[in-house]
Every structure is written in structure tokens, then in C-alpha cells.
XYZ file of C-alpha atoms in Angstrom:
130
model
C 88.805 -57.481 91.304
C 88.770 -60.834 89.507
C 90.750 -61.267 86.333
C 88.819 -64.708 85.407
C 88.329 -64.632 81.916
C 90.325 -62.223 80.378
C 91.697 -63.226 76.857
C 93.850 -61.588 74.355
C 94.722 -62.894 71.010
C 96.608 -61.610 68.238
C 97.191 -62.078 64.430
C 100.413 -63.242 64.510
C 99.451 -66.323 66.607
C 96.356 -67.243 64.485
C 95.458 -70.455 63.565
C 92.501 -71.136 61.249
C 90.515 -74.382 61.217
C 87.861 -76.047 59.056
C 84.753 -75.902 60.653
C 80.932 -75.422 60.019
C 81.230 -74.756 56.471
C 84.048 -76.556 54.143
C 84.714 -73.412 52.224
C 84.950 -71.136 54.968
C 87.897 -71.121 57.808
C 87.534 -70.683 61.248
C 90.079 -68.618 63.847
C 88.824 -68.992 67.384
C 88.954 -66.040 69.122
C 89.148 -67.597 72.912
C 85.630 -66.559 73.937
C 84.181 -70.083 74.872
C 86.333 -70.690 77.487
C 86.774 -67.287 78.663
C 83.325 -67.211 79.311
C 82.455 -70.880 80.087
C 80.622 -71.415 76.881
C 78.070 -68.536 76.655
C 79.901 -66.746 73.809
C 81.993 -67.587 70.864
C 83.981 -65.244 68.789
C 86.074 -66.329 65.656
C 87.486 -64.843 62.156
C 86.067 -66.428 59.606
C 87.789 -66.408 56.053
C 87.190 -67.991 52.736
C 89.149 -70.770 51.553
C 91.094 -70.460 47.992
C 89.811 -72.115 45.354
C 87.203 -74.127 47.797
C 83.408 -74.865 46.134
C 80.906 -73.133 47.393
C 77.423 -74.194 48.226
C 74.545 -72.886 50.680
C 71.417 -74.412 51.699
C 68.368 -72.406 53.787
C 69.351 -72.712 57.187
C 69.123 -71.575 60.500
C 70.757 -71.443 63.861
C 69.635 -72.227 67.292
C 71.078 -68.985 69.187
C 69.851 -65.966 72.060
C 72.044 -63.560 69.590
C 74.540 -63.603 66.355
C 76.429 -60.842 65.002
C 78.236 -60.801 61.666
C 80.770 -57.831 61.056
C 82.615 -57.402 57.680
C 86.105 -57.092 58.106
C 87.282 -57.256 54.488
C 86.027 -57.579 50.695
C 81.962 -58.847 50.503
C 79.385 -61.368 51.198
C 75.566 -62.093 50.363
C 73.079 -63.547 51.894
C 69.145 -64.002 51.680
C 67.325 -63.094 54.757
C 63.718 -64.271 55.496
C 61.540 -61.722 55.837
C 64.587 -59.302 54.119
C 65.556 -60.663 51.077
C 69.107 -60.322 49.850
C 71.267 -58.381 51.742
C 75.048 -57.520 50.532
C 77.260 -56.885 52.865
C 80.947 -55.157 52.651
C 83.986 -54.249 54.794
C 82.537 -52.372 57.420
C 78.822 -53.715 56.998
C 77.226 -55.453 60.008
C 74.325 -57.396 60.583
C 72.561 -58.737 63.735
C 70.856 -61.859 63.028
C 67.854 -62.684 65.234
C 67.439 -66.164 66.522
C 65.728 -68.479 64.224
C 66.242 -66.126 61.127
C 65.995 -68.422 58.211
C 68.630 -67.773 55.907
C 71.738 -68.690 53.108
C 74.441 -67.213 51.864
C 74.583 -66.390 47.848
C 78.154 -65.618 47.367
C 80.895 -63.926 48.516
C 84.789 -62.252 47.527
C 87.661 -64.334 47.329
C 89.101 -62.279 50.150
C 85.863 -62.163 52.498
C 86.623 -62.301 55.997
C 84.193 -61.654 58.914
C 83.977 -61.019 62.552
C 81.261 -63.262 64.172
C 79.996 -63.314 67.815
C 77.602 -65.876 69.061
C 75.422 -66.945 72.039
C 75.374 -69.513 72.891
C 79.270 -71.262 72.113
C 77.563 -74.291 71.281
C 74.500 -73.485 69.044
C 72.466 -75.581 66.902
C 72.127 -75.301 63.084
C 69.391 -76.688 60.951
C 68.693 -76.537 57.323
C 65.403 -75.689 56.223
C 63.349 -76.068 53.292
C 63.330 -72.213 52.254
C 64.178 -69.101 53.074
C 60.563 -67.627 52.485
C 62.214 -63.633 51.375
C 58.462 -62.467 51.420
């Protein structure tokens, strides 16, 4: 039995990066390279004191999954219109799914898992909540 790509992280090693957005940080979970680029998995977490600011957007992906791990965040969903979600909320986000984020807690951080690793992201001109 092969053991290629098994990963393991835990808290007490975790590093958290800028990335996509400036007010959010980013803790790779090891998932890209573990399975050569069709998933990614990180922690994401607000940054203290950081502005804020969403546009309409979308990403380029086969699947996304956002899981609440702590405090709250809101977003506006085409098709949906705002959803809140809190600690313990989850949402699967279909490819394509225009979308922005409204707000969120101080203390928000989230579990996201993504296919593909390297997805695109595009802002758009609305979200269209009808």
C-alpha cells in the first residue's frame, strides 16, 4: 500500500500568510502537494485591525467548500442572497457562483477546501441576488 501523499499538520507549527485577500490570512494546510495540485486546503483568519473591502466575484473551480470554524461571516450569493454564516455553518459553493462577502467577526476563521489548487478568480460586475 502506497503512503504517497499523506500529510499531517498541526496548530502548533502554523504559519499564516497574506494571500488572496489583504485582510484575510492564509495557513496552508499541505494539500497541493500532497495531491499534486488538485486540492488545496488552508485556515483562513481575519487580520486585526486590517480594512475590509469586497467586490462581486467569482472563482474558476470543479468544487469549494467553506466551513466556519469560529465567530461569523456574510456573504451575498447569486441566486441566494445574503447568507450568514457561524461557527459550525458550512457552505458548498458551486463553480461560477457569483458572489462577495459583506462582513465578518473580528475573530472569523474558516476551513476552506478547493479544486482545483490553482483556481482562477474574477470580479464581476454584480452579484445579481434575484
Amino acid at each position: 500500500m502506497s503512503t504517497t501523499g499523506f500529510v499531517a499538520t498541526h496548530a502548533r507549527d502554523a504559519v499564516f500568510e497574506r494571500g488572496l485577500r489583504s485582510f484575510f490570512e492564509y495557513r496552508d494546510l499541505g494539500f497541493r502537494q500532497a495531491t499534486d495540485g488538485r486540492v488545496v486546503a488552508h485556515v483562513i483568519r481575519a487580520v486585526p485591525g486590517a480594512g475590509f473591502a469586497s467586490q462581486p466575484h467569482l472563482h474558476e473551480t470543479q468544487f469549494q467548500l467553506v466551513y466556519v470554524l469560529k465567530g461569523w461571516i456574510e456573504f451575498e450569493y447569486q441566486g441566494q442572497g445574503v447568507v450568514r454564516l457561524e461557527a459550525g455553518s458550512c457552505v458548498h459553493q458551486p463553480p461560477g457562483i457569483r458572489h462577495r462577502e459583506l462582513g465578518h467577526s473580528d475573530d472569523v476563521e474558516l476551513l476552506e477546501i478547493v479544486m482545483p489548487a490553482d483556481f482562477a478568480t474574477r470580479e464581476v460586475t454584480a452579484v445579481d441576488a434575484a
